[in-house]
PDB file of C-alpha atoms in Angstrom:
ATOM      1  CA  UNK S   1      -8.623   0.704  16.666  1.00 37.00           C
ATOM      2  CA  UNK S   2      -5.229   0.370  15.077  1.00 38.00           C
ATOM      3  CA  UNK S   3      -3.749   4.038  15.460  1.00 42.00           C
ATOM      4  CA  UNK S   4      -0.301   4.575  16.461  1.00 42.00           C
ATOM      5  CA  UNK S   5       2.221   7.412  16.025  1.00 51.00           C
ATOM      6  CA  UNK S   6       4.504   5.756  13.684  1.00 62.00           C
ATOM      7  CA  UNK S   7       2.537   2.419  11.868  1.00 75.00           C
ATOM      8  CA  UNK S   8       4.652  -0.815  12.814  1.00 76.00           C
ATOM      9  CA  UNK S   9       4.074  -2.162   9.219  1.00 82.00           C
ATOM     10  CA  UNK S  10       6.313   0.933   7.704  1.00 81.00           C
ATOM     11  CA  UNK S  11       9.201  -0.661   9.722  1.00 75.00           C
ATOM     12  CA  UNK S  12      11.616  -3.634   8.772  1.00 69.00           C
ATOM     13  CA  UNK S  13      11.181  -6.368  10.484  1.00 69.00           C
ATOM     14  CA  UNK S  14      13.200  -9.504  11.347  1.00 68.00           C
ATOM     15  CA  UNK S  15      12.849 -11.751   8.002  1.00 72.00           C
ATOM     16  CA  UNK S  16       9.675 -13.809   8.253  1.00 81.00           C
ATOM     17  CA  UNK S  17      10.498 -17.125   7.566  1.00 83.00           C
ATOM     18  CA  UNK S  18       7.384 -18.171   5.893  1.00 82.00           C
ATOM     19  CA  UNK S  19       6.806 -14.679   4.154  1.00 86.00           C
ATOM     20  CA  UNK S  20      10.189 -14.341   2.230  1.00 91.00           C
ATOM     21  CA  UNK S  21      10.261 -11.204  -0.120  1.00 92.00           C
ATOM     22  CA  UNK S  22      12.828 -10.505  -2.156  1.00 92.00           C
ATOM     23  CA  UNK S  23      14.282  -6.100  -3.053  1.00 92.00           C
ATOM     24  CA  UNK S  24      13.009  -4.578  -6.077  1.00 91.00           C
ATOM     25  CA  UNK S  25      14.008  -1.474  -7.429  1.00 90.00           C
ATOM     26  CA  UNK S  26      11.476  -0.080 -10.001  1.00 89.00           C
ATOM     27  CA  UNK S  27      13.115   2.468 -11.674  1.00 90.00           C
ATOM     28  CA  UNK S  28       9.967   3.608 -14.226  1.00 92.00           C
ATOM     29  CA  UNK S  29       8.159   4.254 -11.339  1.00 94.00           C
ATOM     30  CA  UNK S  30      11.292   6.075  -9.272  1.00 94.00           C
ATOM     31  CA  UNK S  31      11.073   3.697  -6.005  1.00 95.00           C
ATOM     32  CA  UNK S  32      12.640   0.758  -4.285  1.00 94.00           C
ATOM     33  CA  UNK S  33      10.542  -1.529  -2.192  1.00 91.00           C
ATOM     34  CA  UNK S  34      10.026  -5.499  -1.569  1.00 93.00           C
ATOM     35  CA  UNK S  35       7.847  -8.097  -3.125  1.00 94.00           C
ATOM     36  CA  UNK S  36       6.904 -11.186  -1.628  1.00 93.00           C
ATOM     37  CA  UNK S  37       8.840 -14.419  -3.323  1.00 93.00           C
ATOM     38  CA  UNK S  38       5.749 -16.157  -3.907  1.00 92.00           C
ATOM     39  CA  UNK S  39       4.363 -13.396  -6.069  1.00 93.00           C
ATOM     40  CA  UNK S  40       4.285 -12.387  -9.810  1.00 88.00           C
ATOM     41  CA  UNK S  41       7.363 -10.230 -10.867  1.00 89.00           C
ATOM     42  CA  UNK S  42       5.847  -9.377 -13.808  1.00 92.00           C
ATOM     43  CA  UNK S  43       3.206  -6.248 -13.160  1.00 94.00           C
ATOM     44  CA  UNK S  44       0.069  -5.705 -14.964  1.00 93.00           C
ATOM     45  CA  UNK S  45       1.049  -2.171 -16.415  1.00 95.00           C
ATOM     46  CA  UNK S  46      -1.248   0.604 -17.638  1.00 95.00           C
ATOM     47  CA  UNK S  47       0.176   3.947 -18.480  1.00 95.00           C
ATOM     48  CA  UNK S  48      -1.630   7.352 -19.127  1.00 95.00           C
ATOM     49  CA  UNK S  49      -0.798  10.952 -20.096  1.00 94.00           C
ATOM     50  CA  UNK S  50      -1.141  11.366 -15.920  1.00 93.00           C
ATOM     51  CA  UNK S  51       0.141   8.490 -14.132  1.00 95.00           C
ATOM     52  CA  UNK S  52       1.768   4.965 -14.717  1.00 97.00           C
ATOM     53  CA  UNK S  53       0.569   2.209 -12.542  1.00 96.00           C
ATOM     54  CA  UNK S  54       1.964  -1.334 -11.882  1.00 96.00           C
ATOM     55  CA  UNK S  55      -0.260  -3.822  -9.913  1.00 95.00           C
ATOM     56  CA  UNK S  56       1.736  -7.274  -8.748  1.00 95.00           C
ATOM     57  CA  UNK S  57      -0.268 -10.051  -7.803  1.00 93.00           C
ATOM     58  CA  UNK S  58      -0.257 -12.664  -5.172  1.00 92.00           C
ATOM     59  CA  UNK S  59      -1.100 -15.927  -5.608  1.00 85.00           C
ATOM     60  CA  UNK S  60      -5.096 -15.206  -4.752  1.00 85.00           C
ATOM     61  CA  UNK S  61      -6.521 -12.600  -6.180  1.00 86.00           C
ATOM     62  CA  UNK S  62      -7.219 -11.099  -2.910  1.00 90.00           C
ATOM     63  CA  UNK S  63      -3.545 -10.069  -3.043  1.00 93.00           C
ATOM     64  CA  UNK S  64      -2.088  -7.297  -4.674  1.00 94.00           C
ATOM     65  CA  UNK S  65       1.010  -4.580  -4.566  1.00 96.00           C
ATOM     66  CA  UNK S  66      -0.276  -1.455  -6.593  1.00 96.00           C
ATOM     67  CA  UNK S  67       1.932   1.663  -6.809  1.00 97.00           C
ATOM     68  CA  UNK S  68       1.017   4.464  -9.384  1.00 97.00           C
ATOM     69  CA  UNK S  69       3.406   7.079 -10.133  1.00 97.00           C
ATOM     70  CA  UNK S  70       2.886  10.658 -11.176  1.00 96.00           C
ATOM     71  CA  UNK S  71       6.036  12.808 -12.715  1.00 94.00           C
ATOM     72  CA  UNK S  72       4.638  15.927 -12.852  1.00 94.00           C
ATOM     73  CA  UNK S  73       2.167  16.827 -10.224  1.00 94.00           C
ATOM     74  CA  UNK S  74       0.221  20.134  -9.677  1.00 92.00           C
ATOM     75  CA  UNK S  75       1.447  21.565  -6.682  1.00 92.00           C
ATOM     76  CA  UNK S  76      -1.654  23.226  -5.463  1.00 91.00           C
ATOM     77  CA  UNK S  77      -3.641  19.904  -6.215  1.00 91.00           C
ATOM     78  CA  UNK S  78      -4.086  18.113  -2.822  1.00 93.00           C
ATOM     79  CA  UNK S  79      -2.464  14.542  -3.207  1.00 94.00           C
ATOM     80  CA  UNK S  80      -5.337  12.930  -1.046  1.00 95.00           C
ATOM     81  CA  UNK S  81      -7.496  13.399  -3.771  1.00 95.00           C
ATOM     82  CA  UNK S  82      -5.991  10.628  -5.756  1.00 95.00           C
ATOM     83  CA  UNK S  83      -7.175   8.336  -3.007  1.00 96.00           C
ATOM     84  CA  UNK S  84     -10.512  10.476  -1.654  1.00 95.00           C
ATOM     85  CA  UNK S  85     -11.743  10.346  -5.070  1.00 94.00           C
ATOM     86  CA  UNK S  86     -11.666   6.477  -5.616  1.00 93.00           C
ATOM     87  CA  UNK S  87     -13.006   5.966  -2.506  1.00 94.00           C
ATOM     88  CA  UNK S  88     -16.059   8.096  -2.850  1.00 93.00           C
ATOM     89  CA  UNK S  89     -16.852   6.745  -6.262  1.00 92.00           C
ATOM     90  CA  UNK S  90     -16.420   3.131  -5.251  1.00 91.00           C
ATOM     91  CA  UNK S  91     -16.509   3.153  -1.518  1.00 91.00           C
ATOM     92  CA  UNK S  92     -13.119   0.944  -1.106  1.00 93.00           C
ATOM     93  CA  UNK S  93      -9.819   2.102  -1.385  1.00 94.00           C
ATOM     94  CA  UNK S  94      -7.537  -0.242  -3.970  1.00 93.00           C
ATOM     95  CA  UNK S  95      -9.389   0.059  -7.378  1.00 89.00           C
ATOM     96  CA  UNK S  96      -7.229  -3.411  -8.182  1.00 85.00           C
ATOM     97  CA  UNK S  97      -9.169  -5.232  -5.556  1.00 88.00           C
ATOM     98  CA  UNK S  98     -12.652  -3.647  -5.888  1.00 87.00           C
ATOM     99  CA  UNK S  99     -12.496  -4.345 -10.116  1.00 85.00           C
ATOM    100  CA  UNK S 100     -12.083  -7.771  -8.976  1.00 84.00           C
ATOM    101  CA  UNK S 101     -14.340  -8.372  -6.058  1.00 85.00           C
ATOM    102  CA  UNK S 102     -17.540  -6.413  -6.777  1.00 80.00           C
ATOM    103  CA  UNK S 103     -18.288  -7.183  -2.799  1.00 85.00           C
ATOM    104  CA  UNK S 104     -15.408  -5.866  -0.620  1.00 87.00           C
ATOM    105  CA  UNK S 105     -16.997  -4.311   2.483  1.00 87.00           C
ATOM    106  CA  UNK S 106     -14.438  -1.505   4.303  1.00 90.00           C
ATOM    107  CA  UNK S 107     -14.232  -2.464   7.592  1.00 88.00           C
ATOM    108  CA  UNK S 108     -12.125  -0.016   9.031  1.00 87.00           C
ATOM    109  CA  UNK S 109     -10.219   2.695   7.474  1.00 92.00           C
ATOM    110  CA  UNK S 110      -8.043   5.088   9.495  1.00 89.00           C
ATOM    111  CA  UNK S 111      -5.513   7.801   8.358  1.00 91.00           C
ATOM    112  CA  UNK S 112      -2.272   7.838  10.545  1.00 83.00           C
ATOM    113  CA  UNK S 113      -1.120  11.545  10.593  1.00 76.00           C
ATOM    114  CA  UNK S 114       2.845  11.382  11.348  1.00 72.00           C
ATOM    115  CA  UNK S 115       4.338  14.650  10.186  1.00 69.00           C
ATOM    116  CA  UNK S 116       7.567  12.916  10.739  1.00 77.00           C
ATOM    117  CA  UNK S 117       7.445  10.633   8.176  1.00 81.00           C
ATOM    118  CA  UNK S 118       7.800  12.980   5.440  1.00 83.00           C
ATOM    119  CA  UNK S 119      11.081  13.660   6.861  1.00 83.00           C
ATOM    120  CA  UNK S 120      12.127   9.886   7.226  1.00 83.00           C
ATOM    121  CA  UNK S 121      11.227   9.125   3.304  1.00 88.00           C
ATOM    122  CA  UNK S 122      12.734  12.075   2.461  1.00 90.00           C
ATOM    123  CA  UNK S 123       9.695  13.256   0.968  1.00 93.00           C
ATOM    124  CA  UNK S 124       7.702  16.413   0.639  1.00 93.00           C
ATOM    125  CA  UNK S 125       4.260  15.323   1.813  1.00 93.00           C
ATOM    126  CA  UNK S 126       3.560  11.710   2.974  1.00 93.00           C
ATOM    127  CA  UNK S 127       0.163  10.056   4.190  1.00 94.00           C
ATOM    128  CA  UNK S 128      -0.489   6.652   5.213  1.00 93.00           C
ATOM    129  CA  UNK S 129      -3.868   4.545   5.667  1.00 94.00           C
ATOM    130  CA  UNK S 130      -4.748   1.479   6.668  1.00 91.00           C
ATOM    131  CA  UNK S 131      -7.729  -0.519   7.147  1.00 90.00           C
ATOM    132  CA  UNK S 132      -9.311  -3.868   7.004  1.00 89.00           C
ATOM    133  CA  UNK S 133     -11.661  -5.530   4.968  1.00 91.00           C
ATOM    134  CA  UNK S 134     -13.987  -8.550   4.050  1.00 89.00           C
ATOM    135  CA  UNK S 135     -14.343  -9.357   0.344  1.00 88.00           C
ATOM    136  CA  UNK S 136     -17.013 -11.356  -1.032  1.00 81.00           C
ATOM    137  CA  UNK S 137     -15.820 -14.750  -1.286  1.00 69.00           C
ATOM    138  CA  UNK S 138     -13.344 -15.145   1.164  1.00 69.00           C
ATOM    139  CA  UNK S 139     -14.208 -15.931   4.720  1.00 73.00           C
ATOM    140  CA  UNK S 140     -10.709 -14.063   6.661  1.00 77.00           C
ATOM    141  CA  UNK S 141     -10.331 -10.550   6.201  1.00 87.00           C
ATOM    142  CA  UNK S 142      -7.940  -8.527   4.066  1.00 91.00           C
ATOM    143  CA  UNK S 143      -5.411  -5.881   5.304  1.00 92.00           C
ATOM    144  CA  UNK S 144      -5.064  -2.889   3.557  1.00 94.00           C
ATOM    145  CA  UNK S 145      -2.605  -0.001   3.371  1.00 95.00           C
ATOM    146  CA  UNK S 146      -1.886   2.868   1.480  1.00 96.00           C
ATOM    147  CA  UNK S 147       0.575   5.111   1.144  1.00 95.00           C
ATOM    148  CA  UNK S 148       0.411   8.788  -0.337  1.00 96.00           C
ATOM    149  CA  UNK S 149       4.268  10.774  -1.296  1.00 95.00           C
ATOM    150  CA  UNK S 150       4.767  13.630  -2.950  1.00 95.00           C
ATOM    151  CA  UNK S 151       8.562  14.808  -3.704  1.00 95.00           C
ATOM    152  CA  UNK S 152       8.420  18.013  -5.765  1.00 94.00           C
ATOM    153  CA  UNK S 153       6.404  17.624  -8.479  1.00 95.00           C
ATOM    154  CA  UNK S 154       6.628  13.818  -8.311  1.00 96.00           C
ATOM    155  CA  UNK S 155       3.947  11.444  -6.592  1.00 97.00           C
ATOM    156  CA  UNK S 156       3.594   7.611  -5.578  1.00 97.00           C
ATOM    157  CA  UNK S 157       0.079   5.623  -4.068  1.00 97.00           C
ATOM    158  CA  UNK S 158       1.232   2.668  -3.105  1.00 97.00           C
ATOM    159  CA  UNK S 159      -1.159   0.565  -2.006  1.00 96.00           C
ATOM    160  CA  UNK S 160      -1.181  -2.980  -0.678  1.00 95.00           C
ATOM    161  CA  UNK S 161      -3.773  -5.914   0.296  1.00 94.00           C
ATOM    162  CA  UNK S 162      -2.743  -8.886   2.033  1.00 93.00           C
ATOM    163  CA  UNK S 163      -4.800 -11.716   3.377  1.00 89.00           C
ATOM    164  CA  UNK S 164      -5.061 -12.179   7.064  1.00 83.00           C
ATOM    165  CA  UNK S 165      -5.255 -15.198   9.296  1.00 75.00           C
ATOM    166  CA  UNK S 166      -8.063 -13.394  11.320  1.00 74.00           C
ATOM    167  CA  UNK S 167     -12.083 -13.433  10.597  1.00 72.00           C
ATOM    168  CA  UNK S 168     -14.934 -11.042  11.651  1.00 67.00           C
ATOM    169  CA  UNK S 169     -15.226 -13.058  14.450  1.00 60.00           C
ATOM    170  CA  UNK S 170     -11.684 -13.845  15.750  1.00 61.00           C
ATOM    171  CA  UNK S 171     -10.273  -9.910  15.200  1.00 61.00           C
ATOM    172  CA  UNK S 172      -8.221  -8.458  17.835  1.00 57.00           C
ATOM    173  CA  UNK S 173      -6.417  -5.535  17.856  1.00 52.00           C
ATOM    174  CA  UNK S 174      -4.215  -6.436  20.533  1.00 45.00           C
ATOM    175  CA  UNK S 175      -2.985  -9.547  18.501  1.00 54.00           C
ATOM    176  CA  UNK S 176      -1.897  -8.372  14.991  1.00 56.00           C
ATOM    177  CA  UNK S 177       1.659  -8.369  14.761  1.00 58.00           C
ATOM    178  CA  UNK S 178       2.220 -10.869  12.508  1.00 61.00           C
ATOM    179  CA  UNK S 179       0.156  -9.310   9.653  1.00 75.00           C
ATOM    180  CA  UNK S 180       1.839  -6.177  10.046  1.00 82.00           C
ATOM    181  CA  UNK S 181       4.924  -8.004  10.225  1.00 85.00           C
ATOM    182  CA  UNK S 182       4.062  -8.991   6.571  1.00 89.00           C
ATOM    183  CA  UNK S 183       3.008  -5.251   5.484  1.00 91.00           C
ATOM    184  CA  UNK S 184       6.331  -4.500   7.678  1.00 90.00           C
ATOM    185  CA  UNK S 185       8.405  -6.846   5.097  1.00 90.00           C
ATOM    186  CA  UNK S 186       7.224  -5.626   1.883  1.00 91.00           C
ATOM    187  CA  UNK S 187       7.408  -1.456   2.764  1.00 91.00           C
ATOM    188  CA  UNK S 188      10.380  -1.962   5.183  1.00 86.00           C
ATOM    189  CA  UNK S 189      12.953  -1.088   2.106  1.00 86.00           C
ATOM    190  CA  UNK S 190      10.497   1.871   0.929  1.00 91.00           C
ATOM    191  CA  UNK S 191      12.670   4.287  -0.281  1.00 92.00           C
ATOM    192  CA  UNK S 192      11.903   6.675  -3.160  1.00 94.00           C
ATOM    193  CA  UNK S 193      14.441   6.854  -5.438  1.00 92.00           C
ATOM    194  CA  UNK S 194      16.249  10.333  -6.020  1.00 86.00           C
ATOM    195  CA  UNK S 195      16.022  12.135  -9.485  1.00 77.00           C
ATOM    196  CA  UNK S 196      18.700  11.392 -11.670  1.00 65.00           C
TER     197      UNK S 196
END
């Protein structure tokens, strides 16, 4: 339903008046992106032997900017798995929204295969997903996207949810630009930050 070659939300768009975001570089977790105004600067942070993750929130808790950071990846290992194993265990993809909403019902999920995009972030390997769904207690659906890098032996998910202004019912595919144009806003300044 949604596939294209290159996904419009991984492109800048014109600044969205009512969706202002404001640059961020992280440098813990080695990457420069944008968060939306309206949102939490201050992550929940957990940090393991394997990976560090930060997880912003937006004013619902429907809404959430996750990105988890590995430094020293195993090179065989097939980064996918990070996000094939989640959603296998818990059948959605964002473990920040699925703790919180024991109800979130994938919709759609599709992998966009670019081989290009590697190349444009400058990156090794680079996946990205994206997908809708409906979560338990609110009635318009949630747009979700992932993203999968690997540079060397370092690796980012970054994945997002955003509210939508579109049900179930009133879903078209042909009409979506201005939720991407808010995906589009907050990974228009991706750029993973160069070792030091």
């Amino acid at each position: 339903m949604f596939i294209q070659s290159k996904p419009i939300w991984l492109k800048m768009p014109e600044e969205i008046e009512a969706f202002p975001v404001r640059c961020m570089n992280n440098n813990v977790l080695h990457c420069r992106l944008s968060l939306p105004k309206h949102w939490d600067v201050m992550p929940e942070m957990t940090e393991t032997p394997l990976e560090i993750e930060h997880i912003f929130r937006g004013s619902n808790m429907s809404e959430c900017l996750t990105i988890n950071f590995m430094n020293n990846v195993d090179l065989q290992a097939d980064i996918r798995d990070w996000l094939d194993s989640i959603l296998a265990l818990t059948g959605f993809p964002i473990l920040g929204i699925k703790t919180v909403y024991q109800e979130a019902d994938l919709i759609t999920w599709i992998y966009q295969k670019d081989l290009s995009l590697a190349k444009g972030f400058d990156v090794d390997e680079f996946h990205a997903y994206q997908g809708l769904a409906q979560l338990s207690d609110n009635l318009n659906l949630n747009f979700l996207y992932v993203l999968l890098a690997r540079r060397g032996k370092k690796a980012w998910k970054i994945c997002l949810s955003l509210d939508s202004t579109y049900t179930s019912k009133t879903v078209d595919s042909a009409n979506l630009n201005p939720d991407y144009e808010k995906a589009g806003s907050i990974f228009g300044n991706l750029f993973f930050l160069p070792d030091k």
